[in-house]
Coordinates of N, CA and C in Angstrom, one line a residue:
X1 N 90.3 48.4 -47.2 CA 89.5 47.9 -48.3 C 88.4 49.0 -48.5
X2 N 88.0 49.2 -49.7 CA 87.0 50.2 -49.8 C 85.5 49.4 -50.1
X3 N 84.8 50.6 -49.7 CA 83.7 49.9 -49.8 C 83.1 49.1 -51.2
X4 N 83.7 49.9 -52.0 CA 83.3 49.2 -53.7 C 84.0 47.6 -53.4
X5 N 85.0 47.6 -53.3 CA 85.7 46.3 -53.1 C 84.7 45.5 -52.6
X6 N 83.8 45.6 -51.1 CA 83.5 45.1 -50.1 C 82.4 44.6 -50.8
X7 N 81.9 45.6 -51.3 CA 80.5 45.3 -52.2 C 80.5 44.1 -53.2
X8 N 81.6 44.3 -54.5 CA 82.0 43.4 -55.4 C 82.0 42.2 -55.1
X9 N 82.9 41.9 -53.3 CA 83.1 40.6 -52.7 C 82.3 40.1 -52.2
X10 N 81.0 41.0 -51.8 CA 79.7 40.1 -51.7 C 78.7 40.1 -52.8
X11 N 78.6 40.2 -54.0 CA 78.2 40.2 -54.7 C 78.8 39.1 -55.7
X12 N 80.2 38.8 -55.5 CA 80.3 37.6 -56.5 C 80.3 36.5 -55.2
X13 N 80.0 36.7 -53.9 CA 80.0 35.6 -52.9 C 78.2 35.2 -53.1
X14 N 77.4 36.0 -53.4 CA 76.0 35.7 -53.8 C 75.8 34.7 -54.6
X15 N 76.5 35.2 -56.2 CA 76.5 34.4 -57.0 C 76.8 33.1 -57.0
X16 N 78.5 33.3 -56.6 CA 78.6 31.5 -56.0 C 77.7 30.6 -55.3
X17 N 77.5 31.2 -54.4 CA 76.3 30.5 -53.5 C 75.1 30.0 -54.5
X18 N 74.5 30.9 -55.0 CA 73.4 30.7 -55.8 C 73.9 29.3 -56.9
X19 N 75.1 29.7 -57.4 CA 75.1 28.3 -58.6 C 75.4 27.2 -57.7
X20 N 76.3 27.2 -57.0 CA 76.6 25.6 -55.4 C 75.2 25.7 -55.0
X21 N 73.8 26.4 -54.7 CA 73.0 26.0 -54.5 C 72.1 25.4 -55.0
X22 N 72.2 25.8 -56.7 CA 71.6 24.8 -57.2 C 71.9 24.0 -57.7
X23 N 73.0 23.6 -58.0 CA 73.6 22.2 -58.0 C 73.2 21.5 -56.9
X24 N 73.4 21.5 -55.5 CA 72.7 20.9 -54.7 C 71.3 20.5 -54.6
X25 N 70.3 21.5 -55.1 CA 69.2 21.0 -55.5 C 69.0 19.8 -56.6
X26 N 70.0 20.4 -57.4 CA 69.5 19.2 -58.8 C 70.0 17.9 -57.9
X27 N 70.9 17.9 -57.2 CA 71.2 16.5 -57.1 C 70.5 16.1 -55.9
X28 N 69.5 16.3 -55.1 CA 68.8 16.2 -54.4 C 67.0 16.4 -54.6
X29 N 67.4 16.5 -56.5 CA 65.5 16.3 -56.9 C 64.8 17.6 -56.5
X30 N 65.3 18.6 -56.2 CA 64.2 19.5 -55.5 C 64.0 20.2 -56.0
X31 N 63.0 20.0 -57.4 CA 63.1 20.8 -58.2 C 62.1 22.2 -58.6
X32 N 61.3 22.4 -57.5 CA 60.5 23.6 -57.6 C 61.8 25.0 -57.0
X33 N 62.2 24.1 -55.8 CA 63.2 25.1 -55.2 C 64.6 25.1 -56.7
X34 N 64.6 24.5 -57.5 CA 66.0 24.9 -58.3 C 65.4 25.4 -59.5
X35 N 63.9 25.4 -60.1 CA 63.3 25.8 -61.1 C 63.2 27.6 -60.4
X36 N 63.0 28.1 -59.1 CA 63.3 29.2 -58.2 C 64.8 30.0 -58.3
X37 N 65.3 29.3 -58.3 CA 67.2 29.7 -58.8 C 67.2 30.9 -59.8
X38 N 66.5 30.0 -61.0 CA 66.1 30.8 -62.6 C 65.0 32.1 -62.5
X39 N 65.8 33.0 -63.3 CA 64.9 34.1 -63.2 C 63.2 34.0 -64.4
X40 N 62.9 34.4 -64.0 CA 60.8 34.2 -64.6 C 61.1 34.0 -66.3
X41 N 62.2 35.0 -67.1 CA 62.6 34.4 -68.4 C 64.0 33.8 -69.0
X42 N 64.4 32.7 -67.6 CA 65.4 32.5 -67.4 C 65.5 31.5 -68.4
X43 N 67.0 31.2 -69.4 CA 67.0 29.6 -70.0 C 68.3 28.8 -69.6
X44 N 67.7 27.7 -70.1 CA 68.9 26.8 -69.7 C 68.7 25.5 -70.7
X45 N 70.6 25.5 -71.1 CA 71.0 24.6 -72.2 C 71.9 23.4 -71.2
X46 N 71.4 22.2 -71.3 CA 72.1 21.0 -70.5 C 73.4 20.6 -71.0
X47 N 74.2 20.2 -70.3 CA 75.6 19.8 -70.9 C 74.9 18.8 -71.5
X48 N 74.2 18.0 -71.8 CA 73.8 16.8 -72.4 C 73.0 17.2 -74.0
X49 N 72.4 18.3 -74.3 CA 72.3 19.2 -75.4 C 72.8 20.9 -75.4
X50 N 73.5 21.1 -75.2 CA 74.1 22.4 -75.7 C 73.4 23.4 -76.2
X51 N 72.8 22.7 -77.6 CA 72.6 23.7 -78.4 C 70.8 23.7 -78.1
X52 N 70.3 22.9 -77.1 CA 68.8 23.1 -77.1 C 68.3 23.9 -76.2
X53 N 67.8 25.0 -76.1 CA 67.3 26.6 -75.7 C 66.2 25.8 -74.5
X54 N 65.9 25.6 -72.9 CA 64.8 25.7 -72.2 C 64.3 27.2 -71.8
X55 N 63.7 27.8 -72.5 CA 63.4 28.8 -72.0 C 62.1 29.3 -71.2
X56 N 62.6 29.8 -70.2 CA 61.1 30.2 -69.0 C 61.2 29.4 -67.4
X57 N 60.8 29.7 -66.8 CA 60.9 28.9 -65.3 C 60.2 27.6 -65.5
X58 N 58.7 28.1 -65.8 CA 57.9 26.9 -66.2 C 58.6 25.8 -66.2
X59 N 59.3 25.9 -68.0 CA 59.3 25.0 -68.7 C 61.0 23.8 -68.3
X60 N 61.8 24.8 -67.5 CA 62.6 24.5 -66.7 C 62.5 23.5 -65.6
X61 N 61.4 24.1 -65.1 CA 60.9 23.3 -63.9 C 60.1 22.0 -64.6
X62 N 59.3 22.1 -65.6 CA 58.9 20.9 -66.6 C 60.2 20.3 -66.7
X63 N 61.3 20.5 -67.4 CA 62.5 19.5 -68.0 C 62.8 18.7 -66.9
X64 N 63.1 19.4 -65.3 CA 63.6 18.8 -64.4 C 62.7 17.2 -64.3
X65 N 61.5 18.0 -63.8 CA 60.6 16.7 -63.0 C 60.0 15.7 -64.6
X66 N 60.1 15.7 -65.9 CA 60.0 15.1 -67.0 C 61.0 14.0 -67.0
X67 N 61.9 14.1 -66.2 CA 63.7 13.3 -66.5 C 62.9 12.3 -65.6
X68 N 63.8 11.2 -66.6 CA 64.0 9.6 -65.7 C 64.7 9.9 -64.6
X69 N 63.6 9.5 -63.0 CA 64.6 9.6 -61.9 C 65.9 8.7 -62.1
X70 N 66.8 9.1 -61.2 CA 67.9 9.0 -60.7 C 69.4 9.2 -60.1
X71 N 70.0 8.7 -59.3 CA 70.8 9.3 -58.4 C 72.2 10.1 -59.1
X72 N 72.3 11.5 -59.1 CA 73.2 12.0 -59.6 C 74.8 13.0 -58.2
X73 N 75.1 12.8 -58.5 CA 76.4 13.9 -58.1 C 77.2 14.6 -58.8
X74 N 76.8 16.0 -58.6 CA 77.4 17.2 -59.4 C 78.8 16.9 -58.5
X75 N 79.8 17.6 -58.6 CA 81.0 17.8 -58.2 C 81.5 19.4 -58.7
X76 N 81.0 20.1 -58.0 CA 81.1 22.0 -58.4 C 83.1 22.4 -58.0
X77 N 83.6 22.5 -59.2 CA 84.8 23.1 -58.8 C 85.2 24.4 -59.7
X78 N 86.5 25.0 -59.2 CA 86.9 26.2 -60.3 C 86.1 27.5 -60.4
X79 N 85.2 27.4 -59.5 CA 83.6 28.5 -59.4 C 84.9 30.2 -59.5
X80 N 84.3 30.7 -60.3 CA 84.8 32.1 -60.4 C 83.7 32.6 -61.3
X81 N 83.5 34.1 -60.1 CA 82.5 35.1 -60.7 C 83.4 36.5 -61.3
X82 N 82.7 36.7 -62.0 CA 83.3 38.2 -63.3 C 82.0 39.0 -63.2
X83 N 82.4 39.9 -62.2 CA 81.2 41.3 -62.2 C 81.6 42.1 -63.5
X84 N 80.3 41.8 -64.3 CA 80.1 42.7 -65.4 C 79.8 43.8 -65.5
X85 N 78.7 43.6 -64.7 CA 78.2 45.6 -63.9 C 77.4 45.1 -62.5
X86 N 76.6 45.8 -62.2 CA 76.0 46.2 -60.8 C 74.3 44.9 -61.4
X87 N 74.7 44.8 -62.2 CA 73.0 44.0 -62.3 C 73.7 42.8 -63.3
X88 N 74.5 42.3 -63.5 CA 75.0 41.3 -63.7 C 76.3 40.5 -63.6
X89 N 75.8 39.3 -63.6 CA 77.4 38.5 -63.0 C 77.7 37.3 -64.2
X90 N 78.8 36.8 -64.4 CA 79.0 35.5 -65.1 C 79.7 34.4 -64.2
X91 N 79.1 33.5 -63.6 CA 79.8 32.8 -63.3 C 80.4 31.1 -63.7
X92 N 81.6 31.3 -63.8 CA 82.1 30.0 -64.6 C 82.4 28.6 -63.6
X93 N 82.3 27.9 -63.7 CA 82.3 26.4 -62.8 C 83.3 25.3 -63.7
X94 N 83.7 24.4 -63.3 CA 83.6 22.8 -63.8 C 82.9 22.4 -63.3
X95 N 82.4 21.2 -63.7 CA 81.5 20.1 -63.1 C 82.0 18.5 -63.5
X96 N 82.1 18.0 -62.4 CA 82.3 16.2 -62.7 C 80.7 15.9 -62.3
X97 N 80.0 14.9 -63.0 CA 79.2 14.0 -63.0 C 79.3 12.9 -63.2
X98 N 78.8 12.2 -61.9 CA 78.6 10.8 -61.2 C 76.9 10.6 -61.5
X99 N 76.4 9.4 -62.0 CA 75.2 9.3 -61.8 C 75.1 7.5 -61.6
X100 N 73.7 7.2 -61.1 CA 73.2 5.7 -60.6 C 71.6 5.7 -61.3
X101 N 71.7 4.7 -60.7 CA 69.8 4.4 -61.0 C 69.4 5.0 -59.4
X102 N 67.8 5.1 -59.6 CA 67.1 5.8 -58.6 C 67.6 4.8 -56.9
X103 N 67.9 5.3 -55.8 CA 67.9 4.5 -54.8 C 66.1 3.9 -54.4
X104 N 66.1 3.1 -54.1 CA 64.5 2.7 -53.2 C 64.4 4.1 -51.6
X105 N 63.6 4.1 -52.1 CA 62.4 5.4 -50.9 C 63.2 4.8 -49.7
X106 N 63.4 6.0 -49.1 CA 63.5 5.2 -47.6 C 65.1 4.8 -46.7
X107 N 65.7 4.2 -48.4 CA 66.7 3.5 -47.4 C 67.8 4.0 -48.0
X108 N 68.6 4.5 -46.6 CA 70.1 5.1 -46.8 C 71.1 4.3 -47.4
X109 N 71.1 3.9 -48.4 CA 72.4 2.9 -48.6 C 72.8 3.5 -50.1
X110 N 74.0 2.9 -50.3 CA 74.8 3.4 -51.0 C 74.5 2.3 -52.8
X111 N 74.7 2.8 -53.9 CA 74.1 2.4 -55.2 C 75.3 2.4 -56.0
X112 N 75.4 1.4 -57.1 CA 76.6 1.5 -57.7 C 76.7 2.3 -58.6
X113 N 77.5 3.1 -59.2 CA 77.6 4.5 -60.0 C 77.8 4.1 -61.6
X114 N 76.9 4.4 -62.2 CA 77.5 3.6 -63.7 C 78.4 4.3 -63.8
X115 N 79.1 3.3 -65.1 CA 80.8 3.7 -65.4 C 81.1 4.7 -66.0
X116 N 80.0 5.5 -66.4 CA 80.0 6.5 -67.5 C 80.5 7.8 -66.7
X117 N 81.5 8.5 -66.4 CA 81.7 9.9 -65.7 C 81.7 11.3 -66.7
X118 N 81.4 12.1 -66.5 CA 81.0 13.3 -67.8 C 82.1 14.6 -66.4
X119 N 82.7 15.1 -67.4 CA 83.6 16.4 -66.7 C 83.2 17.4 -67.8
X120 N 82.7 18.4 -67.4 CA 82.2 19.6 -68.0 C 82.6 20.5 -67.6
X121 N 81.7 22.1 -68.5 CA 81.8 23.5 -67.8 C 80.0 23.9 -67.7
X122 N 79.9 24.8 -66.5 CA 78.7 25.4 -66.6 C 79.0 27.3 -66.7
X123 N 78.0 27.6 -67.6 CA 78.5 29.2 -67.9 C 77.4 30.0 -67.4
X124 N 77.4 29.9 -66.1 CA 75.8 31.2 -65.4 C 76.1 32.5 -65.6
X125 N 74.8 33.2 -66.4 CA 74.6 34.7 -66.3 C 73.6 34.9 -65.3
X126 N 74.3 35.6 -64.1 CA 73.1 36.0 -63.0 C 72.8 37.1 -63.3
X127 N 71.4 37.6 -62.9 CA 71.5 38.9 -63.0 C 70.5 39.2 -61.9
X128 N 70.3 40.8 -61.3 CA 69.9 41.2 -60.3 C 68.4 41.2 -60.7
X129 N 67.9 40.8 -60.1 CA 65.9 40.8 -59.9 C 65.5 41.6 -59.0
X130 N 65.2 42.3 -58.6 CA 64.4 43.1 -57.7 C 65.7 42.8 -55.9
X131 N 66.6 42.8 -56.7 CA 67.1 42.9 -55.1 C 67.6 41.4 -54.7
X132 N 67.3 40.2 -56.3 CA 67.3 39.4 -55.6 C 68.8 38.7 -56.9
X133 N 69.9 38.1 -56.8 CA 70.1 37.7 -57.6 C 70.0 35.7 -57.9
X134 N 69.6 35.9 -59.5 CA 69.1 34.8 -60.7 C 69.5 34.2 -61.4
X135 N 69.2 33.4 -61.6 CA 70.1 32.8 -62.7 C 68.7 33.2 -64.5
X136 N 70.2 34.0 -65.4 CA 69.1 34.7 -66.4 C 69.3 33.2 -67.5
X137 N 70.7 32.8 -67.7 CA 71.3 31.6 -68.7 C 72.3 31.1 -68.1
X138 N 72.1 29.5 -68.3 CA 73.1 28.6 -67.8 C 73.4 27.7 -69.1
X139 N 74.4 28.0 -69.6 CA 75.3 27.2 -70.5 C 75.5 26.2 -70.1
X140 N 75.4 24.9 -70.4 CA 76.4 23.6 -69.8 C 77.2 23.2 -71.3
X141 N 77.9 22.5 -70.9 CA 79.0 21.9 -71.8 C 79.5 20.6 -71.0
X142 N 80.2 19.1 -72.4 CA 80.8 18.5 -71.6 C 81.8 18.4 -72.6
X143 N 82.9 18.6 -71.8 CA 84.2 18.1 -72.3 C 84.7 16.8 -72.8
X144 N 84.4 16.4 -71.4 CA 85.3 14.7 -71.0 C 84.5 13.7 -70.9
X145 N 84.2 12.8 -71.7 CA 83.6 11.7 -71.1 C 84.4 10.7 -71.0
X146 N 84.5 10.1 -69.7 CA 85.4 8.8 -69.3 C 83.9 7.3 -69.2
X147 N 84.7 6.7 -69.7 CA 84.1 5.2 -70.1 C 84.4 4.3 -68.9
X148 N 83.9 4.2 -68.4 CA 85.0 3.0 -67.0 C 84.7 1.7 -67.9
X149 N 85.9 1.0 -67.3 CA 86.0 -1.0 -67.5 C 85.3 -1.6 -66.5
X150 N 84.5 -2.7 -67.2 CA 83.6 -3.5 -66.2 C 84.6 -4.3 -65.8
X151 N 84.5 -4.8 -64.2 CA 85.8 -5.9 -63.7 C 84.9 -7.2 -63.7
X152 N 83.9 -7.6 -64.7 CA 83.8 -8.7 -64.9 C 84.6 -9.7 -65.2
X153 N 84.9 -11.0 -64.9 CA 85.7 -12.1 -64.6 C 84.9 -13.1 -65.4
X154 N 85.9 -13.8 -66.3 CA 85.4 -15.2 -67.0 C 85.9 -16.3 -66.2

């Protein structure tokens, strides 16, 4: 393998990491460490508006902690990075979304999942920062939305 190769392979192994990282954050609230992901004029469009521009860390980090809490699960699949050049990456995802109401502080227990499931795509432009790679724009999109049946009984 040559060394370019070797490079490429850790360079789109960065990126992945980076978007599975912040997915994990979002779904764990942690949102100074995932407003950190985004680079200083980074934006981001939610699969839930498309077409609406967050632009800046700040304001990123504003959208996050502004949201009505509650319990979510990203589901990251399909992850493929496309090296553009040496200072930028595109990496493409699906995403399944699971979400609940907030659990109570404290206690490990399990919450029922409203019936609503969203199957999307996320479209990250990373790009290199000082050595460090960022997320510059994150597209979301949803495709699928599945409706579940209540098994309520008369």
């Amino acid at each position: 393998m040559s060394n370019r190769t070797i490079e490429n392979m850790l360079i789109e192994w960065q990126c992945q990491k980076l978007v599975t990282r912040s997915i994990n954050l979002l779904d764990q609230g942690r949102w100074q460490e995932l407003a950190n992901c985004y680079a200083e004029d980074g934006e981001l469009y939610r699969p839930s508006a498309p077409t609406v521009k967050i632009e800046g860390r700040d304001s990123i980090l504003e959208s996050f902690t502004s949201r009505p809490a509650k319990e979510t699960c990203h589901a990251l699949t399909n992850i493929e990075a496309n090296i553009i050049d040496q200072g930028l990456v595109v990496v493409t995802s699906r995403v399944v979304l699971f979400a609940a109401n907030k659990k109570a502080e404290g206690i490990e227990s399990m919450v029922q999942a409203n019936a609503d499931i969203f199957i999307g795509r996320f479209v990250d432009e990373i790009k290199n920062v000082n050595g460090e790679w960022l997320i510059a724009k994150r597209q979301g999109s949803i495709e699928l939305h599945y409706k579940g049946t209540s098994d309520k009984t008369e």
